[in-house]
Coordinates of C-alpha atoms and ligand atoms in Angstrom, one line a residue:
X6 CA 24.2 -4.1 6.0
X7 CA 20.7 -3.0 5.4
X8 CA 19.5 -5.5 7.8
X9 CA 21.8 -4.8 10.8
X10 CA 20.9 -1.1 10.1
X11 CA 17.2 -1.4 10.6
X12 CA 18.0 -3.7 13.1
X13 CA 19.4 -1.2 14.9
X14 CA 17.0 1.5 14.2
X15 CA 13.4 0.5 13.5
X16 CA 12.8 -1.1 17.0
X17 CA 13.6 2.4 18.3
X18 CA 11.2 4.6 19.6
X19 CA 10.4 7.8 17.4
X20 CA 13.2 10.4 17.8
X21 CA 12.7 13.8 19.7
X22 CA 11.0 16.2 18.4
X23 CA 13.4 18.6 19.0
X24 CA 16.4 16.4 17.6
X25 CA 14.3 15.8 14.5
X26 CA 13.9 19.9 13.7
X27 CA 17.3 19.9 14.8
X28 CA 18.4 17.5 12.2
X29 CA 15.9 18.7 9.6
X30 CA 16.9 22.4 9.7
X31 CA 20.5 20.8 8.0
X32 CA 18.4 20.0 4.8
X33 CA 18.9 22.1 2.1
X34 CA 15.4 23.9 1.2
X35 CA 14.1 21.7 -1.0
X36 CA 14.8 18.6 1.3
X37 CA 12.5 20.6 3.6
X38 CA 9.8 22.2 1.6
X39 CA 6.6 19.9 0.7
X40 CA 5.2 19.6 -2.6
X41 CA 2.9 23.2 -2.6
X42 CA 6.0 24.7 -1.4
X43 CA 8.5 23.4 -3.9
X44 CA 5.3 24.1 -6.4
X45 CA 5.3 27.6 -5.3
X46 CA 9.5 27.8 -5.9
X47 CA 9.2 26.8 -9.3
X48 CA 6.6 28.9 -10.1
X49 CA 3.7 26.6 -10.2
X50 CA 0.3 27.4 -8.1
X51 CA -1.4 24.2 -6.8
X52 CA -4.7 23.3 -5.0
X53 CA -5.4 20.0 -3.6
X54 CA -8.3 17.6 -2.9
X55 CA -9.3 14.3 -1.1
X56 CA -9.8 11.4 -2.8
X57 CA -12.3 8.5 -0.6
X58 CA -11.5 5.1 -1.9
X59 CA -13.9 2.1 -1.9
X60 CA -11.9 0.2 1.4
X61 CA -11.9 4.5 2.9
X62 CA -8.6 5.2 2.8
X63 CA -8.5 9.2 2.3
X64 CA -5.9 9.7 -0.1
X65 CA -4.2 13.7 -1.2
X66 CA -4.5 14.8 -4.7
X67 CA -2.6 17.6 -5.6
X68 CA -3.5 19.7 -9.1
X69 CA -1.5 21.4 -11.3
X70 CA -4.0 23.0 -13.3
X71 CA -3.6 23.2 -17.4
X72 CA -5.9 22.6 -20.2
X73 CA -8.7 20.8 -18.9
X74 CA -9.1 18.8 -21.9
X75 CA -5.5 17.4 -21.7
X76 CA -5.4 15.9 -17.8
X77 CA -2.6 13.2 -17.1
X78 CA -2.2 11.3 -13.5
X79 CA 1.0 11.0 -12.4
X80 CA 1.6 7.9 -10.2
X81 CA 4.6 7.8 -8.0
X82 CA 7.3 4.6 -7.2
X83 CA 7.2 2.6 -3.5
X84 CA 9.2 4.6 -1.5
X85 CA 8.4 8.1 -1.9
X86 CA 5.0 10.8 -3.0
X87 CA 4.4 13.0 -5.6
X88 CA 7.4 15.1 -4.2
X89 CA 8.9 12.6 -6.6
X90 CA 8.2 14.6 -9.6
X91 CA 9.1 18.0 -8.5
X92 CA 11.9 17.7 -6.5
X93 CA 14.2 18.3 -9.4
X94 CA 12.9 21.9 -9.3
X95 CA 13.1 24.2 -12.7
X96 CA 14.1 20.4 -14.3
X97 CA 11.9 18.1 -12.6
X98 CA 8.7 16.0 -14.8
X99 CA 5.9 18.4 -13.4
X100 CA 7.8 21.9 -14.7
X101 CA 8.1 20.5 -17.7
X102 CA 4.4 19.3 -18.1
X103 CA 3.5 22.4 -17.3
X104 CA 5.2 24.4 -19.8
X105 CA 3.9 22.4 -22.2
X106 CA 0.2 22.9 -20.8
X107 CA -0.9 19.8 -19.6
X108 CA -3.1 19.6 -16.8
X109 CA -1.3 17.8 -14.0
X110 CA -2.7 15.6 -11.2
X111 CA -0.3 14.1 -8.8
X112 CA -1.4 11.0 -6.9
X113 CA -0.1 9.9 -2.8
X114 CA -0.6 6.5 -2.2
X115 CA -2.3 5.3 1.2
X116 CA 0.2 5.6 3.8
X117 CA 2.5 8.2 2.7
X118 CA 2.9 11.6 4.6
X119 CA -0.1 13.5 2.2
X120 CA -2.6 10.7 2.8
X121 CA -2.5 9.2 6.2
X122 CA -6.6 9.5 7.0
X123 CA -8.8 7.1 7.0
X124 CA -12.4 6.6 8.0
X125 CA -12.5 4.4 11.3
X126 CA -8.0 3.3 10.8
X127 CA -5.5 5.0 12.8
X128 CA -1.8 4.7 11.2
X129 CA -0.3 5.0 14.2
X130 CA -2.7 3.0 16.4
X131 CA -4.1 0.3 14.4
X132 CA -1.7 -2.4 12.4
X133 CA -5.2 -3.4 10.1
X134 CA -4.5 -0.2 8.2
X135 CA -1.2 -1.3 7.1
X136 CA -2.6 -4.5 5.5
X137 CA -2.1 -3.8 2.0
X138 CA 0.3 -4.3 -0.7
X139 CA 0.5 -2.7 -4.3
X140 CA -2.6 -4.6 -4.8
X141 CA -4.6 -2.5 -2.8
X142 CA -2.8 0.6 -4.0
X143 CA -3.8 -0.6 -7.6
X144 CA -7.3 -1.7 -7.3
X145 CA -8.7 0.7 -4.9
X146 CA -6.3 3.8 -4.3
X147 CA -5.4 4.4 -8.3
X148 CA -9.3 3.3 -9.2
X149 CA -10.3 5.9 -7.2
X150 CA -7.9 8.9 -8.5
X151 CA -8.8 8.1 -12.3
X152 CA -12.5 8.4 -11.6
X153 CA -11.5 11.8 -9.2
X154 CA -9.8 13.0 -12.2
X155 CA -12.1 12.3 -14.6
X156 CA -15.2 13.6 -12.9
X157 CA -13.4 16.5 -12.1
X158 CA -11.9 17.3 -16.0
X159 CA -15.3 15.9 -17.4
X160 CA -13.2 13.6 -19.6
X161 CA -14.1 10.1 -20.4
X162 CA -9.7 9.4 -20.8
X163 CA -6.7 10.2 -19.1
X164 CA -3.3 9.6 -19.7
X165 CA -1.0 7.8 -16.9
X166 CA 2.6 8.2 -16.1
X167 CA 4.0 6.2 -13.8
X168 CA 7.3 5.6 -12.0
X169 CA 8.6 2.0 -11.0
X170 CA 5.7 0.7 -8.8
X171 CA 3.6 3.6 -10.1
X172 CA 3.0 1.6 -13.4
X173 CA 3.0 -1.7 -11.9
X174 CA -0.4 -0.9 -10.1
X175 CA -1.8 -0.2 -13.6
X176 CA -1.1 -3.8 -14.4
X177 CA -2.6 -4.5 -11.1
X178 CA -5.9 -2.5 -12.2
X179 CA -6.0 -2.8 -16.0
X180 CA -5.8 -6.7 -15.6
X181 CA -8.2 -6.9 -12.7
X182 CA -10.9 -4.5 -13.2
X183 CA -10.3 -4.6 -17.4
X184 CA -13.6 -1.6 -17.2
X185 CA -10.6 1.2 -16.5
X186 CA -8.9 0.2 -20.1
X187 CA -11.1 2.6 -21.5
X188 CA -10.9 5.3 -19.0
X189 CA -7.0 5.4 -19.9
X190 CA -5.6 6.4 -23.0
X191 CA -2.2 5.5 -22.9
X192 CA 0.3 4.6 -19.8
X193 CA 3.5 6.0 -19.8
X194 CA 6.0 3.9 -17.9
X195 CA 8.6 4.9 -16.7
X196 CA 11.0 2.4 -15.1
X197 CA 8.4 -0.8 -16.0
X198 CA 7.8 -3.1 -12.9
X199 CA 5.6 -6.4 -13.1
X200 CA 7.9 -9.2 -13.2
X201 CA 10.8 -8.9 -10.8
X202 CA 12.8 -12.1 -11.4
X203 CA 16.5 -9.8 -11.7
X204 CA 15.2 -7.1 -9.2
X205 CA 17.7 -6.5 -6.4
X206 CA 15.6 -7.1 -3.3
X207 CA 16.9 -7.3 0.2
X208 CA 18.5 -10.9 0.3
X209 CA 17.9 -11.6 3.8
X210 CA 14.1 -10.5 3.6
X211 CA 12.2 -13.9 4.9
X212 CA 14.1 -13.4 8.2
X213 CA 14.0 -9.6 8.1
X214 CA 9.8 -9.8 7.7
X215 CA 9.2 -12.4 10.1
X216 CA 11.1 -10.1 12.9
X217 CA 9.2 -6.7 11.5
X218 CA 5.8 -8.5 11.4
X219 CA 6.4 -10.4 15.1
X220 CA 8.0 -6.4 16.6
X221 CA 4.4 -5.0 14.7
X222 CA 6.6 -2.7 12.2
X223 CA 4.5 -2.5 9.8
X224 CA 5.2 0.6 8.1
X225 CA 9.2 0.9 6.9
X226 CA 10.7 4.2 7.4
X227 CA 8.1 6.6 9.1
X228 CA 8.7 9.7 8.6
X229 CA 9.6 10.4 12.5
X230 CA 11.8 7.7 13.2
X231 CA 15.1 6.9 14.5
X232 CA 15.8 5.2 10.8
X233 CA 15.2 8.3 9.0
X234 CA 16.4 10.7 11.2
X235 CA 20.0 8.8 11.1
X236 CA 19.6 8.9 7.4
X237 CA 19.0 12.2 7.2
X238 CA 21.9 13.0 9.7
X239 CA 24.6 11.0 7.2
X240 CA 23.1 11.6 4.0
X241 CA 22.9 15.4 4.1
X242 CA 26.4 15.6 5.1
X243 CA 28.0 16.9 2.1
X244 CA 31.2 14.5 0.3
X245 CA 31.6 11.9 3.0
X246 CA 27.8 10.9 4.0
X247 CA 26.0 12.1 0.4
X248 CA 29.1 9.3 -1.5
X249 CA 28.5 6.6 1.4
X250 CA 24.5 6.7 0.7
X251 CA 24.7 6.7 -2.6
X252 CA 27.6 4.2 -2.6
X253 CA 26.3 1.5 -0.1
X254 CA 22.8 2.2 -0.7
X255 CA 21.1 4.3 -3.4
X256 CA 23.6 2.5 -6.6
X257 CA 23.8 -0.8 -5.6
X258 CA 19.4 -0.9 -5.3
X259 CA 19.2 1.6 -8.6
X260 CA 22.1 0.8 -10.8
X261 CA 25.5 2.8 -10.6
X262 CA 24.7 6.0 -12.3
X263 CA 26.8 9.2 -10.8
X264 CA 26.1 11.0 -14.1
X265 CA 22.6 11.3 -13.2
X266 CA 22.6 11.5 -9.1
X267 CA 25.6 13.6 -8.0
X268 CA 26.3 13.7 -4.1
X269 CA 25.1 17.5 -3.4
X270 CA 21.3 16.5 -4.8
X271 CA 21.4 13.3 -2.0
X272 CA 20.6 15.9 0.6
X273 CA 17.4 17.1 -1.0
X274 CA 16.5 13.1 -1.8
X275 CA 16.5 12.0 2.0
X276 CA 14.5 15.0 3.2
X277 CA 11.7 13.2 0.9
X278 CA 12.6 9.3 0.3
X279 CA 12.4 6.5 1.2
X280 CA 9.2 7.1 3.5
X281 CA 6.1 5.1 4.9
X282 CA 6.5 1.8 2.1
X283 CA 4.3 -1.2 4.2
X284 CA 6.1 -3.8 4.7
X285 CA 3.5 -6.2 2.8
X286 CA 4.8 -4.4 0.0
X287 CA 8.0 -5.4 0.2
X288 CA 7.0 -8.9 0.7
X289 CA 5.0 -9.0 -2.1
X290 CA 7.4 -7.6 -4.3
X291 CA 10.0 -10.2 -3.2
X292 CA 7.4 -12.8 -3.7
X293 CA 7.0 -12.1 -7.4
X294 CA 10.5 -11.9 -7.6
X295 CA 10.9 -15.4 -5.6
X296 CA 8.4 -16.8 -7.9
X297 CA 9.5 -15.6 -11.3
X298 CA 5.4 -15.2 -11.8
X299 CA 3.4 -11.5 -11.7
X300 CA 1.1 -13.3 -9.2
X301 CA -1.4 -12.0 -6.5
X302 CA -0.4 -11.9 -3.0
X303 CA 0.9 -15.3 -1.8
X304 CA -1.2 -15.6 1.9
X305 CA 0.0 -19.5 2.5
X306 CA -1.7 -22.5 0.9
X307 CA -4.3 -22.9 3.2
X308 CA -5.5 -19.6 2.5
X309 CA -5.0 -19.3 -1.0
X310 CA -6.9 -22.0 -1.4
X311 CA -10.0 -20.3 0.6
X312 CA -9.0 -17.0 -1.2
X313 CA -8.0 -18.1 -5.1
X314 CA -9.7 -21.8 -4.9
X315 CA -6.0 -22.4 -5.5
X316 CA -2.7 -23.5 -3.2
X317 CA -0.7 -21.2 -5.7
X318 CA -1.8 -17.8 -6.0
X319 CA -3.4 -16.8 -9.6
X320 CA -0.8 -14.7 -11.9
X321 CA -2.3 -10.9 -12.5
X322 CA -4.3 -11.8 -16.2
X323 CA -2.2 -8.9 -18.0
X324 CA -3.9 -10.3 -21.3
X325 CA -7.0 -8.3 -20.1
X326 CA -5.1 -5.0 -20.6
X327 CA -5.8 -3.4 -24.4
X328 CA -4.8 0.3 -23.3
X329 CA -1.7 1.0 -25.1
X330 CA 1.5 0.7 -22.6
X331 CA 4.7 2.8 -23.5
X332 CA 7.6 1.1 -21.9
X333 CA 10.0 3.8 -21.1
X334 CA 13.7 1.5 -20.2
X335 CA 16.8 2.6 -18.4
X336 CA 20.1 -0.5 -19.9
X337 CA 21.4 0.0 -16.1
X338 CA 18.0 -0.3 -14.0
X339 CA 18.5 -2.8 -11.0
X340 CA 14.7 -2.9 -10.1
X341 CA 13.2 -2.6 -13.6
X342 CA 15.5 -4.9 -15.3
X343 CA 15.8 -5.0 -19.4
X344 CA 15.2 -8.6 -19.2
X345 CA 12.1 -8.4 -17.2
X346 CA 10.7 -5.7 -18.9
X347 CA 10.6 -8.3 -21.8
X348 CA 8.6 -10.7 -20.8
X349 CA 5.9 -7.8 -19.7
X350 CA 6.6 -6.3 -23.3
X351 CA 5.9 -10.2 -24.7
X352 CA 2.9 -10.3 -22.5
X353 CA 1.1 -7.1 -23.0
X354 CA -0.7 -7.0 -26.5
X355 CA -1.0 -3.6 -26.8
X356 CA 2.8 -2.0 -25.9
X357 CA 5.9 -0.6 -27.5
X358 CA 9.2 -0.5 -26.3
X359 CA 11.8 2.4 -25.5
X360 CA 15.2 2.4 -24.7
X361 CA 17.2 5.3 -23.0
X362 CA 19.9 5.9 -25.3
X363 CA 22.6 5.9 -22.1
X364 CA 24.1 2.6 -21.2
X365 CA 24.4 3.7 -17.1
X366 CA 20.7 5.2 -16.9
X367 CA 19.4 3.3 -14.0
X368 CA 16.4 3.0 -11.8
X369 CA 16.2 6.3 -10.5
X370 CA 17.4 8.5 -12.7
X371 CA 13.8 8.6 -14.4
X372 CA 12.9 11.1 -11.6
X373 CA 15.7 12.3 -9.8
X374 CA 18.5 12.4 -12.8
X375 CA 19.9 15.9 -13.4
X376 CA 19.7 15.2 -16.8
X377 CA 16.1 14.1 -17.6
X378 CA 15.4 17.4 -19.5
X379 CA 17.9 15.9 -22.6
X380 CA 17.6 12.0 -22.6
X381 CA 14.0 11.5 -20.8
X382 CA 11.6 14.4 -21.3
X383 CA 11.7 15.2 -24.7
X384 CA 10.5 11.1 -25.7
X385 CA 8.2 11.6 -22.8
X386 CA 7.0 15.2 -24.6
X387 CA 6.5 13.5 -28.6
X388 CA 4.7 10.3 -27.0
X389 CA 2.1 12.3 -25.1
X390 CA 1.9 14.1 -28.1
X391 CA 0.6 11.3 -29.9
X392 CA -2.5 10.8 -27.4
X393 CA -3.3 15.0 -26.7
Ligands
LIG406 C1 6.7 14.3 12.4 O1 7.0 15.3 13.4 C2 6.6 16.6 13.1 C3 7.0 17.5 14.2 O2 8.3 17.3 14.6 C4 5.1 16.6 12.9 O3 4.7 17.9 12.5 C5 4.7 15.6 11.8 O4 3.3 15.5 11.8 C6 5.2 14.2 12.1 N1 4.9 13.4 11.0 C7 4.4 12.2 11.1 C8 4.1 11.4 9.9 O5 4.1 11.6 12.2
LIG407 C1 3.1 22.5 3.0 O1 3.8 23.3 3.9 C2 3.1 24.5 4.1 C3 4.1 25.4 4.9 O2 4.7 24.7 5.9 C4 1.8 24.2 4.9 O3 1.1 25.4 5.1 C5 1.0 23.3 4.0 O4 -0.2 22.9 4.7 C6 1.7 22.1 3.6 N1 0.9 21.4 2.6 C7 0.7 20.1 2.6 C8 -0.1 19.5 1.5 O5 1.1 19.3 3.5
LIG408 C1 13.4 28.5 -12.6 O1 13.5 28.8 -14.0 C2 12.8 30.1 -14.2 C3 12.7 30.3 -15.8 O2 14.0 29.9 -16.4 C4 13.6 31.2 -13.5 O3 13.0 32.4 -13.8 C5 13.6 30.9 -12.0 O4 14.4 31.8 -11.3 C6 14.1 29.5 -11.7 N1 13.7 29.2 -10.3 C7 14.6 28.8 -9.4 C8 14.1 28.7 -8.0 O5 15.8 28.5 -9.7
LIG409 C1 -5.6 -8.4 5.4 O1 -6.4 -8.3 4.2 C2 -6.7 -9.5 3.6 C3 -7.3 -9.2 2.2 O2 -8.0 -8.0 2.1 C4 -7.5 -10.3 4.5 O3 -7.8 -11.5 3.8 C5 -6.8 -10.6 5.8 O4 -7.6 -11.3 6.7 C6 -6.3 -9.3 6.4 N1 -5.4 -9.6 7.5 C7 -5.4 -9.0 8.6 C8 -4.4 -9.4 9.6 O5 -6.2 -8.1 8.9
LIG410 C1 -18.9 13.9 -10.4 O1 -19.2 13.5 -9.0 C2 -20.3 14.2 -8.5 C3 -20.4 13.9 -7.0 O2 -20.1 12.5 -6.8 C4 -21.5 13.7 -9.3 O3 -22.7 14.3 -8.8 C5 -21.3 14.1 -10.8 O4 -22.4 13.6 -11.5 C6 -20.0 13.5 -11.3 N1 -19.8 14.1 -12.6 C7 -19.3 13.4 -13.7 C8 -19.1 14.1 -14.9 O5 -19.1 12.2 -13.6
LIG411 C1 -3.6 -0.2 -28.8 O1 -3.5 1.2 -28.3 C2 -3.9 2.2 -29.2 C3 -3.6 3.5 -28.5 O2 -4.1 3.5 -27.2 C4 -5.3 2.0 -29.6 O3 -5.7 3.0 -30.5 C5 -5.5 0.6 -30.2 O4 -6.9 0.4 -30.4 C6 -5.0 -0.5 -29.3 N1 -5.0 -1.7 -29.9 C7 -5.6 -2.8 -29.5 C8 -5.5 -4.0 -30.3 O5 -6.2 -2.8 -28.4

């Protein structure tokens, strides 16, 4: 189904502008509003910076500000950007940091709607800035925030939270460049992603990528195309479209949870996710799933061999990582599945291991779950507690 669907869609032009305004204006207001703006609602001022990484990608940092002396970087899953975190409003992650004082920083990976600049790439014009998978987004685009944040506090450590893919690139960086162990002092994971083994991924995928790549889609679900505007136009219909998206795609990917995701809060989701993943993403994701391994990018033997000094690509050395990793665990998550988060809890030498006490809490119900404020945030609350 998804396959036919972007079939359909993706080799589309972009929509009208005047069909998309028309389509957007259906949104509820916070499917429209941006992050300062759904800030602003809840009662929470922000400013916002750039960010240069070493490849110069110019990447959007938004600030909640708190005590200075108590910063945490908040690192948002694949498919969406530090919306993510507020779009729960009055009970979303960032309100209640807040409240408790902490000073917030919110990170937007390369690519999504905040931080589309780059120093000589075009997004739209050049396919070379789309080259990238959460590799990339580990080693240079969360390397690059920590130090921001860190310069900018005057703190030698920060605490991480990240969601889904949002810890995974800490696995990417803590076991790669092993230096940012001590820049970090504790990760907060939410929804723990390295090995993927019982993710659900798009079945069909090898034949799915080889059409993207040959039709030069690189990026998945732009914010202006026909994709997402067709999304929007179902999803936000209230009853019929809201059940049919959560139904045929939002449970089956996350884990069947309509305790947590009820059908009038799937309006406010599609006005913000899924947007701008790159489709190397995806392919690395289903390659570490394919190999049962948490490996580097797979380019081919040939070039593996030229890249790795290997035919297989070299597993990510997690042993390298000593910063303490809190493994936050839904018993229903599809893409963060119990028994992979096992063998990255058996892995890691430096972890403990949490479960939600709610057999149907599933994949995205750590940051979209109407709920999070009684069975998320207050073990999230005594666990940063530990480390500020
Ligand atoms: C999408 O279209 C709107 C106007 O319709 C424009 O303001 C915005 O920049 C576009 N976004 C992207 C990512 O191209
Ligand atoms: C958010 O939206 C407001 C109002 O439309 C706009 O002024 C502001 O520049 C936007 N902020 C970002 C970071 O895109
Ligand atoms: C959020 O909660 C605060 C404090 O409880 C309340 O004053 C405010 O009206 C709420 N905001 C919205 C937009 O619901
Ligand atoms: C993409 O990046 C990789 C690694 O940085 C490089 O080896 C490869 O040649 C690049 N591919 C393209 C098509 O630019
Ligand atoms: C922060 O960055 C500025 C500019 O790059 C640099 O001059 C300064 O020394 C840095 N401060 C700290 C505390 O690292
Ligand atoms: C594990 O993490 C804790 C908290 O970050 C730290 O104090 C401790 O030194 C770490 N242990 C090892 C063996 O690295």
């Amino acid at each position: 189904m998804f396959l036919i669907i972007y079939l359909l869609c993706c080799s589309l032009n972009n929509v009208s502008a005047y069909l998309s305004e028309r389509i957007n204006s259906q949104l509820p207001e916070d499917g429209r509003l941006n992050f300062t703006g759904l800030a602003a609602k809840y009662g929470l001022q922000t400013e916002e910076f750039d960010v240069i990484t070493e490849d110069n990608y110019i990447l959007k940092i938004f600030h909640i500000q708190g005590d200075r002396t108590k910063p945490i970087l908040l690192v948002p899953g694949a498919t969406e950007s530090a919306d993510a975190y507020i779009i729960r409003g009055n009970t979303s992650l960032s309100v209640a940091l807040a409240r408790e004082g902490y000073d917030l920083w919110f990170m937007n990976v390369r690519g999504k709607k905040y931080s589309r600049r780059h120093l000589n790439l075009d997004p739209h014009e050049d396919m070379a800035y789309w080259n990238f998978s959460f590799h990339e987004i580990g080693i240079y685009d969360l390397a690059a925030n920590i130090d921001f944040v860190l310069n900018k506090t005057s703190q030698s450590q920060i605490t991480l939270i990240g969601f889904s893919q949002g810890n995974q690139v800490w696995y990417v960086l803590g076991s790669m460049k092993p230096e940012y162990n001590g820049r970090v002092k504790a990760v907060i994971a939410l929804a723990p992603v390295a090995f993927q083994s019982h993710a659900r991924l798009p079945e069909s995928w090898s034949l799915l990528n080889n059409f993207l790549r040959r039709t030069g889609n690189e990026e998945l679900f732009p914010e202006n195309s026909s994709i997402v505007t067709v999304g929007k136009a179902i999803c936000s219909q209230l009853i019929a479209g809201a059940n049919y998206c959560l139904n045929a795609f939002l449970f089956p990917i996350s884990g069947y949870n309509p305790n947590e995701v009820e059908p009038e809060f799937m309006p406010v989701i599609i006005g913000h996710s899924p947007r701008s993943v790159a489709r190397k993403v995806i392919d690395h994701m289903v390659q570490v799933r394919n190999s049962r391994r948490f490996q580097l990018y797979d380019y081919g033997m040939a070039a593996n061999l030229k890249k790795y000094g290997s035919t297989m690509p070299p597993e990510y050395p997690l042993k390298e990582i000593t910063t303490k990793v809190e493994l936050l665990v839904g018993p229903n998550d599809q893409q963060a599945h119990i028994k992979d988060v096992q063998i990255l809890k058996q892995t890691l030498s430096n972890s403990s291991y949490h479960e939600i006490d709610k057999k149907l809490w599933g994949h995205v119900d750590f940051v979209w779950g109407k709920n999070m404020n009684k069975h998320l945030f207050p073990l999230v609350l005594n666990l940063l507690k530990m480390y500020n």
